[in-house]
Tab-separated table of C-alpha atoms (C1' of nucleotides) in Angstrom:
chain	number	residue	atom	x	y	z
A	13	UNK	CA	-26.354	-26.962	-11.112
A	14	UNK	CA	-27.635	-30.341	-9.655
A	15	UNK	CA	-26.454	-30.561	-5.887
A	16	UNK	CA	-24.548	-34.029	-5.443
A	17	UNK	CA	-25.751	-35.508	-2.284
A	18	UNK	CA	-23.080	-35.117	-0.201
A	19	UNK	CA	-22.333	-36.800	3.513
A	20	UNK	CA	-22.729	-35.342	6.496
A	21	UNK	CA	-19.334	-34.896	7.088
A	22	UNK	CA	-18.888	-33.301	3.266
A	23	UNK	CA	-21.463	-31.043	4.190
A	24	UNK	CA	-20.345	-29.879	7.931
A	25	UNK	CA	-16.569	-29.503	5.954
A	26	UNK	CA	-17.502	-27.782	2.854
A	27	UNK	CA	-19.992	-25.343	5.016
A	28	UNK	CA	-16.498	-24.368	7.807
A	29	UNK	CA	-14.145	-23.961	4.728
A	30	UNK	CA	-16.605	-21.435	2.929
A	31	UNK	CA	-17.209	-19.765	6.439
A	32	UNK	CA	-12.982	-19.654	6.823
A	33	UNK	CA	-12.376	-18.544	3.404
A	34	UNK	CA	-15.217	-15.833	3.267
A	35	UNK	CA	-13.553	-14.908	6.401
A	36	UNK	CA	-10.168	-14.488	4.720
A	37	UNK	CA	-11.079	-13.461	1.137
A	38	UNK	CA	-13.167	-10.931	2.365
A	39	UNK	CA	-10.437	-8.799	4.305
A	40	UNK	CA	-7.444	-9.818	2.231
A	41	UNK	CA	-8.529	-10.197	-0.911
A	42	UNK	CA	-8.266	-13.543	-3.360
A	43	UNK	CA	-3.919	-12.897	-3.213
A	44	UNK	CA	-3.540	-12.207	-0.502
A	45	UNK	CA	-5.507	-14.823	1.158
A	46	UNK	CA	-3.741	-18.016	1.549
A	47	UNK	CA	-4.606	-21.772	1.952
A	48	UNK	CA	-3.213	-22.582	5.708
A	49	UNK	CA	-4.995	-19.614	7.076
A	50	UNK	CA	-8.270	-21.112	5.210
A	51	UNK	CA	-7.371	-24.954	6.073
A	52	UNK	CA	-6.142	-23.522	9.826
A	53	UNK	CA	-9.719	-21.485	10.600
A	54	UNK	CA	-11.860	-24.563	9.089
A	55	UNK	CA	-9.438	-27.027	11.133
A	56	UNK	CA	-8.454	-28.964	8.427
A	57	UNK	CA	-5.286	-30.310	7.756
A	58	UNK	CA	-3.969	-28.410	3.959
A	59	UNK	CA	-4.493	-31.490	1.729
A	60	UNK	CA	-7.837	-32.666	3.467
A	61	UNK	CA	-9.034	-28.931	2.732
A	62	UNK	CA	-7.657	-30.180	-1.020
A	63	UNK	CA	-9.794	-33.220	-0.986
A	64	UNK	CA	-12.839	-30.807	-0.643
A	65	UNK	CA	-12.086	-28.392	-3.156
A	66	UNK	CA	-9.764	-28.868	-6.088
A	67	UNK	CA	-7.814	-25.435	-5.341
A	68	UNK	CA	-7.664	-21.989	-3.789
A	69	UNK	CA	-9.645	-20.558	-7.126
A	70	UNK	CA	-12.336	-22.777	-7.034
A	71	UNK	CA	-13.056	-22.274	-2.906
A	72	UNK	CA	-13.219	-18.177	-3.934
A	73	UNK	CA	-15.610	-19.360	-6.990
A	74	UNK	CA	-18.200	-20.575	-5.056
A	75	UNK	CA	-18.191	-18.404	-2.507
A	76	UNK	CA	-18.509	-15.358	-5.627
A	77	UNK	CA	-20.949	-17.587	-6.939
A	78	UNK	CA	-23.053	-18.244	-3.859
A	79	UNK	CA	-22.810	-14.620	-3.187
A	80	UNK	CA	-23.752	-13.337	-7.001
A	81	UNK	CA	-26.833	-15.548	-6.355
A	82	UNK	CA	-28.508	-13.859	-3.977
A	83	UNK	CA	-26.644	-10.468	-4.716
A	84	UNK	CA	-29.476	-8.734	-7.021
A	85	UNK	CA	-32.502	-10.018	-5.312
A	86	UNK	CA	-33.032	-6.652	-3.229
A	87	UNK	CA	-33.207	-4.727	-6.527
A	88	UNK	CA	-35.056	-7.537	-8.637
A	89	UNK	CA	-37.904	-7.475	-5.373
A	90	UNK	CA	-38.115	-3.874	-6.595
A	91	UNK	CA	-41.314	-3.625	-8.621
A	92	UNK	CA	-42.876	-1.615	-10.909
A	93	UNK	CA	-46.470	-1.284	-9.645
A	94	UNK	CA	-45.614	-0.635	-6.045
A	95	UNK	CA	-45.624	2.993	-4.437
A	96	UNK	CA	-42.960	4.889	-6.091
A	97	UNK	CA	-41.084	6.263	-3.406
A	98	UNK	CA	-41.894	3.238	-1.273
A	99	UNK	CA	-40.566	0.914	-3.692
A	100	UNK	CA	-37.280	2.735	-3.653
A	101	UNK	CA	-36.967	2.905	0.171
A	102	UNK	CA	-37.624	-0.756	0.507
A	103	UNK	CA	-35.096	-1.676	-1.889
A	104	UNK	CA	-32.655	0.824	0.134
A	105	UNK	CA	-33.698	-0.673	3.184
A	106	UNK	CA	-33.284	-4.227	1.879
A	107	UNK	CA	-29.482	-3.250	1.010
A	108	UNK	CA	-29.248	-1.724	4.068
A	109	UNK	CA	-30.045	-4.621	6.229
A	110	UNK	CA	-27.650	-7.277	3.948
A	111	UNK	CA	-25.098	-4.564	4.574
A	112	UNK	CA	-25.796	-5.691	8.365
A	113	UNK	CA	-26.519	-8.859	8.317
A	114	UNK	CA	-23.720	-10.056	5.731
A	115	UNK	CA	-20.930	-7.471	6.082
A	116	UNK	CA	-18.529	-10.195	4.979
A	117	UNK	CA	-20.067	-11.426	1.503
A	118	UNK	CA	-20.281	-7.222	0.939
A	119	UNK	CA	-16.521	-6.611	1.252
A	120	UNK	CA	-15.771	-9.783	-0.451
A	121	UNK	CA	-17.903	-7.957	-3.276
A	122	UNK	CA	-16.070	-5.165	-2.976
A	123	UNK	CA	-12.291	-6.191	-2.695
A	124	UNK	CA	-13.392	-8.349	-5.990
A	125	UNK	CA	-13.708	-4.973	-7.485
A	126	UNK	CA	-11.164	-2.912	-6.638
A	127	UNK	CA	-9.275	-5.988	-8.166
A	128	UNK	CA	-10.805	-5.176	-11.266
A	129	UNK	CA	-13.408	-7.790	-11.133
A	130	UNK	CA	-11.221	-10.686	-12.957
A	131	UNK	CA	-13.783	-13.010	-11.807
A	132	UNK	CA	-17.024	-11.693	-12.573
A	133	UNK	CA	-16.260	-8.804	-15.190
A	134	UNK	CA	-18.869	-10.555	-17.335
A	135	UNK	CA	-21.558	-10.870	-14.795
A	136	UNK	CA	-21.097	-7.043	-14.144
A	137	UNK	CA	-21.844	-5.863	-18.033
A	138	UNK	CA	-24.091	-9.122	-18.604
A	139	UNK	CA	-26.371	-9.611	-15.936
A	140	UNK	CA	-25.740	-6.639	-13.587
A	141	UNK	CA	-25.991	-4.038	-16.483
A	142	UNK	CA	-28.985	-5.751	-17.750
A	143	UNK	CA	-31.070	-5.690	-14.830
A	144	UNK	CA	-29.885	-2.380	-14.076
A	145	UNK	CA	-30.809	-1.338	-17.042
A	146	UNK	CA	-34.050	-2.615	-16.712
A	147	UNK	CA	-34.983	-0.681	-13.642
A	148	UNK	CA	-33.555	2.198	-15.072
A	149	UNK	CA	-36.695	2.213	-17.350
A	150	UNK	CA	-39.110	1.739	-14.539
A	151	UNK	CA	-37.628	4.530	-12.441
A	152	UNK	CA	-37.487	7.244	-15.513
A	153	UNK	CA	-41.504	5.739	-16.399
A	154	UNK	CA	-42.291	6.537	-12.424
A	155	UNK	CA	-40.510	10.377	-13.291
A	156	UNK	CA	-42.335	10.656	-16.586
A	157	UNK	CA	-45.876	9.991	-14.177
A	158	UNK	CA	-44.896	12.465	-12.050
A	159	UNK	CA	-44.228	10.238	-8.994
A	160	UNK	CA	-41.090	11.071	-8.105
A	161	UNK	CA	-38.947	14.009	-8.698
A	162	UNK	CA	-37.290	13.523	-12.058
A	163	UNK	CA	-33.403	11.516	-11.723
A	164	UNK	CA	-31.264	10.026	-12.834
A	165	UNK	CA	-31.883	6.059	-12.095
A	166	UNK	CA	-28.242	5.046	-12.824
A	167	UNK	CA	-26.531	7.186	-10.780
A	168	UNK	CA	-30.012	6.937	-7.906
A	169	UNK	CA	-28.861	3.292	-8.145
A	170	UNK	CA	-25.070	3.648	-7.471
A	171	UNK	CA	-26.011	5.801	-4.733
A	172	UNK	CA	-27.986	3.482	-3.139
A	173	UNK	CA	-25.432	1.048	-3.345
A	174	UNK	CA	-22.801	3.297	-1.870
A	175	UNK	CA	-24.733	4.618	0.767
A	176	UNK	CA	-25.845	0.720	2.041
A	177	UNK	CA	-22.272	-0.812	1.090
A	178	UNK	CA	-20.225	1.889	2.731
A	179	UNK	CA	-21.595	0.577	6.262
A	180	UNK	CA	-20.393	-2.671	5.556
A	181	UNK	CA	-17.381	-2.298	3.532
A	182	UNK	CA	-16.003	0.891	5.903
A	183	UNK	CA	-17.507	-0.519	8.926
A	184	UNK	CA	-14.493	-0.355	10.897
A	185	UNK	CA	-14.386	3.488	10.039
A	186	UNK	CA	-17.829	3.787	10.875
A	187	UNK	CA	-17.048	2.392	14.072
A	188	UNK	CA	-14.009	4.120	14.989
A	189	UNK	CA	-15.266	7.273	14.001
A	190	UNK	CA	-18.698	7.119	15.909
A	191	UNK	CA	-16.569	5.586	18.824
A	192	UNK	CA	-19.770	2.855	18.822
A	193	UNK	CA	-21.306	-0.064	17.050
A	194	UNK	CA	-25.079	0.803	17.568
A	195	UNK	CA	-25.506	2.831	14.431
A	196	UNK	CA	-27.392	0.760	12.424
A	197	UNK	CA	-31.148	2.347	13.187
A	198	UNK	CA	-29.708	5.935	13.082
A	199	UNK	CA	-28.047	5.121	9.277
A	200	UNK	CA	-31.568	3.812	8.409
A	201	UNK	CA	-33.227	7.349	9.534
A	202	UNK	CA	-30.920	9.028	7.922
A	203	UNK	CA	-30.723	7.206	4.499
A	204	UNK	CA	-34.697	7.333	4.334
A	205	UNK	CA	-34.793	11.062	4.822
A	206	UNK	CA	-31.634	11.833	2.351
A	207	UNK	CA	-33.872	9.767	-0.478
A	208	UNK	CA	-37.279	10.579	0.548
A	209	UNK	CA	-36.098	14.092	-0.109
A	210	UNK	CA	-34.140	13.619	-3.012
A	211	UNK	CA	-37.208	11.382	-4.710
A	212	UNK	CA	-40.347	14.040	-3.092
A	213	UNK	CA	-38.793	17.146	-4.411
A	214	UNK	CA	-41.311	19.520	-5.813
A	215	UNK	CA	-40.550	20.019	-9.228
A	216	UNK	CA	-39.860	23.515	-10.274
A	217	UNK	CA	-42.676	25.013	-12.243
B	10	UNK	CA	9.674	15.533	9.185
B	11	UNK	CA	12.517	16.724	7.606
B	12	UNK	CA	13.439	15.773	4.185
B	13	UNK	CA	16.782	14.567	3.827
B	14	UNK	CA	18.549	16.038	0.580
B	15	UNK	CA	18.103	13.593	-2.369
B	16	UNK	CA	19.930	13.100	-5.496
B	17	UNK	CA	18.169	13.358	-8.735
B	18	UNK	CA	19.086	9.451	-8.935
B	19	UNK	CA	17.423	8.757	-5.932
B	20	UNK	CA	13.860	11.467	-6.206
B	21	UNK	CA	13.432	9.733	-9.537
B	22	UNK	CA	13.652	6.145	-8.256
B	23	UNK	CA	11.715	6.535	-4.686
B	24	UNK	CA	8.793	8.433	-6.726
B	25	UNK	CA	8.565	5.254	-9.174
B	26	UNK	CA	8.665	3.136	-6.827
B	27	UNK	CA	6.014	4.638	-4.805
B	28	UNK	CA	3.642	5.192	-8.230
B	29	UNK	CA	4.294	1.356	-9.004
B	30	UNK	CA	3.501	0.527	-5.387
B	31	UNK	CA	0.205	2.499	-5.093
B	32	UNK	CA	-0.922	0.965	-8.283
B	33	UNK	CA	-0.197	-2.823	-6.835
B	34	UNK	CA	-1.490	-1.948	-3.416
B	35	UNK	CA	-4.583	-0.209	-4.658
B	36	UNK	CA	-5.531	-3.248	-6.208
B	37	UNK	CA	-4.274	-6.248	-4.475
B	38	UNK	CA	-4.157	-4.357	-0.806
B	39	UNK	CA	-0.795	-5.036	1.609
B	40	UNK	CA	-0.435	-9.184	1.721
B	41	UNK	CA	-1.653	-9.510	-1.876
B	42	UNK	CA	1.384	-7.310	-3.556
B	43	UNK	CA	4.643	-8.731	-3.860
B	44	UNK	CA	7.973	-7.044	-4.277
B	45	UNK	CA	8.739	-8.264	-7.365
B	46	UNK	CA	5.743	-7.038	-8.938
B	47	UNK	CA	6.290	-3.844	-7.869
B	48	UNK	CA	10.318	-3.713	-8.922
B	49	UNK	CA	9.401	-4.785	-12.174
B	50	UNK	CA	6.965	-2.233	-12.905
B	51	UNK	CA	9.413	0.485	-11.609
B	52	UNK	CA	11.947	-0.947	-13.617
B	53	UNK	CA	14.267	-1.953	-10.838
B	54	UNK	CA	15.592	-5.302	-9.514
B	55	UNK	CA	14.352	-6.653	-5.864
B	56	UNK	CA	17.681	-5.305	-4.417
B	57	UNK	CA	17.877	-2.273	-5.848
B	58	UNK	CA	14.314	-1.294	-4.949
B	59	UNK	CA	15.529	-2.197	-1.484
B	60	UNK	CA	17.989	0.187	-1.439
B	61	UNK	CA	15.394	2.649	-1.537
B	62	UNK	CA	13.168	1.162	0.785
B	63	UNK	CA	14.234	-1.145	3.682
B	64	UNK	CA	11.116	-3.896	3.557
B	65	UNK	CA	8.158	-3.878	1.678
B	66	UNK	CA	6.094	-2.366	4.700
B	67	UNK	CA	8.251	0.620	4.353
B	68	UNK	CA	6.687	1.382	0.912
B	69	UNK	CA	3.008	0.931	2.018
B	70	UNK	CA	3.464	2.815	4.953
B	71	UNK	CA	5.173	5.897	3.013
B	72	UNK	CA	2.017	5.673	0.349
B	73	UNK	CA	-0.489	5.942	3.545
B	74	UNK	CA	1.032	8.808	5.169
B	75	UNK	CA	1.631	10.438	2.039
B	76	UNK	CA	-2.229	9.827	1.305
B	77	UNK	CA	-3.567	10.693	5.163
B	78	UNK	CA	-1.381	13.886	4.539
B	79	UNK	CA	-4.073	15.381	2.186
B	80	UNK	CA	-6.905	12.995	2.631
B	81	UNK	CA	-8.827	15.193	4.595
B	82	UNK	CA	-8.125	18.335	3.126
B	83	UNK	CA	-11.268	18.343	1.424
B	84	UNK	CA	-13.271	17.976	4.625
B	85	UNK	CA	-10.504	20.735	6.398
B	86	UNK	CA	-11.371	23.372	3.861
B	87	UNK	CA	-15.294	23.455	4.912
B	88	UNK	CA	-15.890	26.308	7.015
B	89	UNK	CA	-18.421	27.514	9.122
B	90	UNK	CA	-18.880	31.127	7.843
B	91	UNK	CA	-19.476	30.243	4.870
B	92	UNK	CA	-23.051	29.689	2.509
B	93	UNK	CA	-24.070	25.984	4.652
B	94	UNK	CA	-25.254	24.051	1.911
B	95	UNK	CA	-22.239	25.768	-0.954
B	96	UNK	CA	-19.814	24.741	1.780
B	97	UNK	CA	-21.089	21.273	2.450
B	98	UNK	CA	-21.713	20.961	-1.699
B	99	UNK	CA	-18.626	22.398	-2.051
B	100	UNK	CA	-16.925	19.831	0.011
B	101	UNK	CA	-18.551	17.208	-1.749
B	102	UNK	CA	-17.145	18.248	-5.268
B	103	UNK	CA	-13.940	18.634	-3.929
B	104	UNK	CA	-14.121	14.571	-2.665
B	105	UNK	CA	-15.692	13.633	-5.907
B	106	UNK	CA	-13.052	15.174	-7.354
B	107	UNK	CA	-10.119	13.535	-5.707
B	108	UNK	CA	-11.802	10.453	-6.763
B	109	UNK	CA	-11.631	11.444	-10.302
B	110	UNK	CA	-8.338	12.695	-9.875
B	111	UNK	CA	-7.058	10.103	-7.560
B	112	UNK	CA	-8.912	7.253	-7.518
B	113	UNK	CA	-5.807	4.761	-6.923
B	114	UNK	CA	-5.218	6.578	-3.454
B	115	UNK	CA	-9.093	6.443	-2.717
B	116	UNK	CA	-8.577	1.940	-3.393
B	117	UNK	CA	-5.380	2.475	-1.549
B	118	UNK	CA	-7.358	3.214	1.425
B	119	UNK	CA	-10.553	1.301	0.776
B	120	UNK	CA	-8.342	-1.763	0.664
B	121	UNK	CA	-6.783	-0.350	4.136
B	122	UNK	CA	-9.697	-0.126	5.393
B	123	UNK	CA	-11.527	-3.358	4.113
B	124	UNK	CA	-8.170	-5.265	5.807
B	125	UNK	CA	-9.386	-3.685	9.114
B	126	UNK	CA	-7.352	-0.702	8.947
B	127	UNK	CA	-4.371	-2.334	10.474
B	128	UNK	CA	-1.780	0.447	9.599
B	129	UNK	CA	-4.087	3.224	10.607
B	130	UNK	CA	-6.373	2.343	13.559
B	131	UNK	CA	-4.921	4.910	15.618
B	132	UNK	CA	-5.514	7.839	12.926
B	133	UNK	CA	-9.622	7.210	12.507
B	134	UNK	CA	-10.027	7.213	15.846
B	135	UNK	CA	-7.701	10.006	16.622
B	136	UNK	CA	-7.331	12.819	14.298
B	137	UNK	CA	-10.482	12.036	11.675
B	138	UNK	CA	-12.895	11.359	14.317
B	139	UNK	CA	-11.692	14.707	15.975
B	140	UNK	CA	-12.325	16.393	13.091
B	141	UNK	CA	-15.523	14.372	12.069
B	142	UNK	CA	-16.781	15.716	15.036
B	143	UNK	CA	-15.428	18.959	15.129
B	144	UNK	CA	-17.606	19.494	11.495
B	145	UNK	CA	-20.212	18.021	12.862
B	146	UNK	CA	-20.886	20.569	15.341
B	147	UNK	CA	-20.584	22.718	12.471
B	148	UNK	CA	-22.780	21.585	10.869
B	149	UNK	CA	-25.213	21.067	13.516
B	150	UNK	CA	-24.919	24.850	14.330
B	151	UNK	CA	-26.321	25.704	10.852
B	152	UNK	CA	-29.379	23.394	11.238
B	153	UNK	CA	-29.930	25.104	14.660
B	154	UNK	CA	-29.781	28.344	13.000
B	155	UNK	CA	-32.126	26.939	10.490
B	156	UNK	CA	-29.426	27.473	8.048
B	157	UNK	CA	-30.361	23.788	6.680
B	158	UNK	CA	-32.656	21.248	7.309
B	159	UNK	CA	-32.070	18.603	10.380
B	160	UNK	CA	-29.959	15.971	9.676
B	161	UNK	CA	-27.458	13.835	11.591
B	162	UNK	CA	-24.063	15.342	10.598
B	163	UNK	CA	-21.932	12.066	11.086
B	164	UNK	CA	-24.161	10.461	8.714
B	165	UNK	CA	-24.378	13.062	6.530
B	166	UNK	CA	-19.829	13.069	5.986
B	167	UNK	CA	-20.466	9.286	5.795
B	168	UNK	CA	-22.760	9.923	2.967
B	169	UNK	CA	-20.445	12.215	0.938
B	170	UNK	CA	-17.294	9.863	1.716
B	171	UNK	CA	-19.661	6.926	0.498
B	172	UNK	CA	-21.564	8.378	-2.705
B	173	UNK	CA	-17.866	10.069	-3.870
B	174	UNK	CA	-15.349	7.397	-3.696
B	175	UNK	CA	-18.166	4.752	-4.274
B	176	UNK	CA	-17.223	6.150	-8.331
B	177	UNK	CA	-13.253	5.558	-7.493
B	178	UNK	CA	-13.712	2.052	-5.579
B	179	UNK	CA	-16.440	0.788	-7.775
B	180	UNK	CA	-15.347	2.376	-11.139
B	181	UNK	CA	-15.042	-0.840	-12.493
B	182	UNK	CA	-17.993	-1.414	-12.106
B	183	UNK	CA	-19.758	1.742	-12.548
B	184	UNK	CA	-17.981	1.317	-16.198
B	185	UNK	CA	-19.472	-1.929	-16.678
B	186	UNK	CA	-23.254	-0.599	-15.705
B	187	UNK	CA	-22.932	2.444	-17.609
B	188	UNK	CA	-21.073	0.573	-20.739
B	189	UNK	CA	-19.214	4.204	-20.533
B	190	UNK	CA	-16.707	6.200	-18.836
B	191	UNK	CA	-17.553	10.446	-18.947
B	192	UNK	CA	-19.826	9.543	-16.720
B	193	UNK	CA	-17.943	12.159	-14.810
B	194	UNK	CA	-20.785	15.082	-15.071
B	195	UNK	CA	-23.599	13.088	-14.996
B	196	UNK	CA	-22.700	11.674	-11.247
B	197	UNK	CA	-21.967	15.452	-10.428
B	198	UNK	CA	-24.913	16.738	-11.313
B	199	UNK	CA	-26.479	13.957	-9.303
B	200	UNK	CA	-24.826	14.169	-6.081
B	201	UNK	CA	-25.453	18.118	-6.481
B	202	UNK	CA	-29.384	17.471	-6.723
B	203	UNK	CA	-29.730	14.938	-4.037
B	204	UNK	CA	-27.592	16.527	-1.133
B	205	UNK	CA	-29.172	19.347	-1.944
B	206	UNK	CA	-32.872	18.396	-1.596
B	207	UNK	CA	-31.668	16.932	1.664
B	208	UNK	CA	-30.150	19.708	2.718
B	209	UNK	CA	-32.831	22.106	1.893
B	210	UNK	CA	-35.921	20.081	2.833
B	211	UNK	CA	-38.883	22.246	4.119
B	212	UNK	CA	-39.012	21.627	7.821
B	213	UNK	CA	-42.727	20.228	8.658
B	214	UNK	CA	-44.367	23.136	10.711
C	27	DC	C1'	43.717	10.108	-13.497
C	28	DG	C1'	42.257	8.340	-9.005
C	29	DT	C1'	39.280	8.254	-5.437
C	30	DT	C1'	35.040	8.490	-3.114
C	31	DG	C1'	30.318	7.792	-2.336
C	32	DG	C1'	26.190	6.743	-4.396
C	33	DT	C1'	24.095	2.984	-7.121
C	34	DT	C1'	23.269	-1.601	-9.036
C	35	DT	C1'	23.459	-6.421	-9.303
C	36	DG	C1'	23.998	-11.686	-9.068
C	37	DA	C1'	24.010	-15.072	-5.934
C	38	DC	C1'	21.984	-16.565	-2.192
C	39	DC	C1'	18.747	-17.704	1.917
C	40	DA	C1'	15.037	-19.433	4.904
C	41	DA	C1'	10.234	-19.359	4.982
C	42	DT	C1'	6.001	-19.719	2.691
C	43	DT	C1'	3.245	-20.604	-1.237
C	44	DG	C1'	-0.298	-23.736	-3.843
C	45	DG	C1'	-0.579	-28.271	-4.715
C	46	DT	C1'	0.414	-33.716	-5.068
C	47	DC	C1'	0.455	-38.451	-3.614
C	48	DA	C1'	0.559	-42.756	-1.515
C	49	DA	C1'	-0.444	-44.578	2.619
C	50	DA	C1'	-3.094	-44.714	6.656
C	51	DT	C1'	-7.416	-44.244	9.075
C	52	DC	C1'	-12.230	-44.194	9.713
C	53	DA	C1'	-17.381	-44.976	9.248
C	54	DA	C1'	-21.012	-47.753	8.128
C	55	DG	C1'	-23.419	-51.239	5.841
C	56	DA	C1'	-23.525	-56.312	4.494
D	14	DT	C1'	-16.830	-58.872	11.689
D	15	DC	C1'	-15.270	-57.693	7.268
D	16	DT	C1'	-15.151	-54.847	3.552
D	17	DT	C1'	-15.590	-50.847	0.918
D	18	DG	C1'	-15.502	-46.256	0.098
D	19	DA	C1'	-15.007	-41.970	2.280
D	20	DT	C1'	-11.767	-39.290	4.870
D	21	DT	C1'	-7.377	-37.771	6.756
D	22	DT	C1'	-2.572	-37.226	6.986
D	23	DG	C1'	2.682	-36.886	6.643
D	24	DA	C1'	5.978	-36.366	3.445
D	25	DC	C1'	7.099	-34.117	-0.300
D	26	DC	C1'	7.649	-30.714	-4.365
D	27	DA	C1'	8.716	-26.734	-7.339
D	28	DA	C1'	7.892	-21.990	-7.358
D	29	DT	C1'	7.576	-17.769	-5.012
D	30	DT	C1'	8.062	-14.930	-1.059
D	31	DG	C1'	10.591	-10.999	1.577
D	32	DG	C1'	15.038	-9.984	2.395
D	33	DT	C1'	20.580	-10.091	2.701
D	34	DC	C1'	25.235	-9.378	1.184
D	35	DA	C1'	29.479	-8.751	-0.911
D	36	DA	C1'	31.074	-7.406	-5.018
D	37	DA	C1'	30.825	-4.615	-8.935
D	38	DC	C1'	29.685	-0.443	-11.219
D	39	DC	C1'	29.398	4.390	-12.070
D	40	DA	C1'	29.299	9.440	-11.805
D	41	DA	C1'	31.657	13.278	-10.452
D	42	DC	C1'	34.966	15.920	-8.315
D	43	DG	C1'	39.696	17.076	-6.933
DNA sequence: CGTTGGTTTGACCAATTGGTCAAATCAAGA
DNA sequence: TCTTGATTTGACCAATTGGTCAAACCAACG
């Protein structure tokens, strides 16, 4: 994927039509997103926004792909010869914080998949499954040691995803039932205590 | 809300229209549906299907308040004289559940929600945050009474919406990890074992 | 059988959709 | 300054959009 150079004013373009379309794809999904809202946000005329990219598709592809690039790293920082139950809370924490800090690439995640992932169905049982399954082993060898309470590491991971997503993707529920916006420390205390349990409990016998 | 006699003609017809609407809506969300696509799945022409319904936002609105109707029955049906931790595990099985059960209506409102809850602003921070926090007090009275261990209740129903309809929203991709689908128990057994170490953490001291 | 009211449809409409194209404009180096 | 290539635009297009309407159809009851 060698980067063309590209002129200032390609780069200052292409940079406020990804922003625009993020903005759109991300709440309305790839239909029902359309190219004058994208070309009106970026403030560029329809065909100039045309002259950039080649069509609708191909401004959602890179932003998927852009976003599928940096997507896994949280999980992939998540290493074997840490602390256990540290090693788990970072990479909860890690989520947790791109939930905050890039609400917008999470719901464009997630409207992708209540699509049905047409875009990235592959990635999902290709690379996703594969590093998932990966950790899967490391989490089940950290059980086996006796470092953490024996679990599931499939469903451990979908939970951390859900619990770190949710505050992105159902943000504006968050907010409206909290009646504020600070929450963000308070869902970190309470995330780390819900797995610190779940990982530190005593096995029977 | 009264219901206004209907022919069997016209039951039959509004009730495929409606399934064929939540399954477009649940996937493509309000702008990204078109009537077309839903007359042609319930096997009606554009005009006829407007005889039913008078505009297109008629239908989505009917499949929210048909939705909000029982959406937080689940969270209704916890009461406080009951076991603490069988009623809140109770309530989570019943949301996991629906998202077995239901999982179009649990998209349905994901995609509301990820739109920015246009159609339904009013109702989060009216009657669910009344009842969020009418729970949470609830619930706070059984940590008080040392019933269960601390925990923030908000973020505790946040964490049951999240981890429950994360397997309806995502279940694309949950099949795609899993390179299954009776995953059903295994994700039950799973959110029983971690609520419940949360929920039943030794207090320090 | 005829009528009546519910049902269905083909034709149509203005607005919007994603996208094209040739011409015009602009920026910057020779 | 002139030129060249990058950039921008107005005009345009066919297809699709949500929606209308009058006419036709049909089921059932008197």
């Amino acid at each position: 994927m060698s980067d063309k150079p590209q002129t200032r004013i390609q780069a200052k373009n292409r940079a406020a039509i990804l922003a625009a379309g993020l903005d759109a794809f991300s709440k309305y999904g790839f239909r029902g997103t359309t190219l004058d809202q994208i070309a009106e946000a970026a403030g560029l005329s329809k065909p100039n926004l045309l002259y950039y990219f080649p069509s609708k598709d191909a401004i959602y592809t890179a932003l998927l792909e852009r976003l599928l690039d940096t997507w896994l790293d949280p999980l992939i920082a998540m290493k074997a010869d840490g602390d256990p139950v540290e090693e788990i809370l970072a990479y909860a924490m890690r989520k947790l914080e791109m939930s905050r800090d890039y609400p917008r690439e999470s719901r464009l995640f997630a409207n992708e998949i209540l699509q049905g992932a047409p875009h990235i169905a592959g990635h999902l049982s290709g690379d996703l499954r594969a590093l998932v399954d990966e950790k899967a082993v490391v989490i089940n060898g950290w059980a086996a040691a006796g470092k953490i309470a024996p679990v599931d590491p499939h469903h451990l991971i979908f939970s951390i995803w859900s619990l770190t997503q949710h505050y992105a993707d159902f943000e504006v529920q968050v907010n409206a039932v909290l009646g504020r916006e600070d929450w963000y420390d308070d869902a970190g205390a309470h995330l780390d205590a819900l797995l610190r349990a779940r990982l530190q409990a005593r096995v029977p016998g």
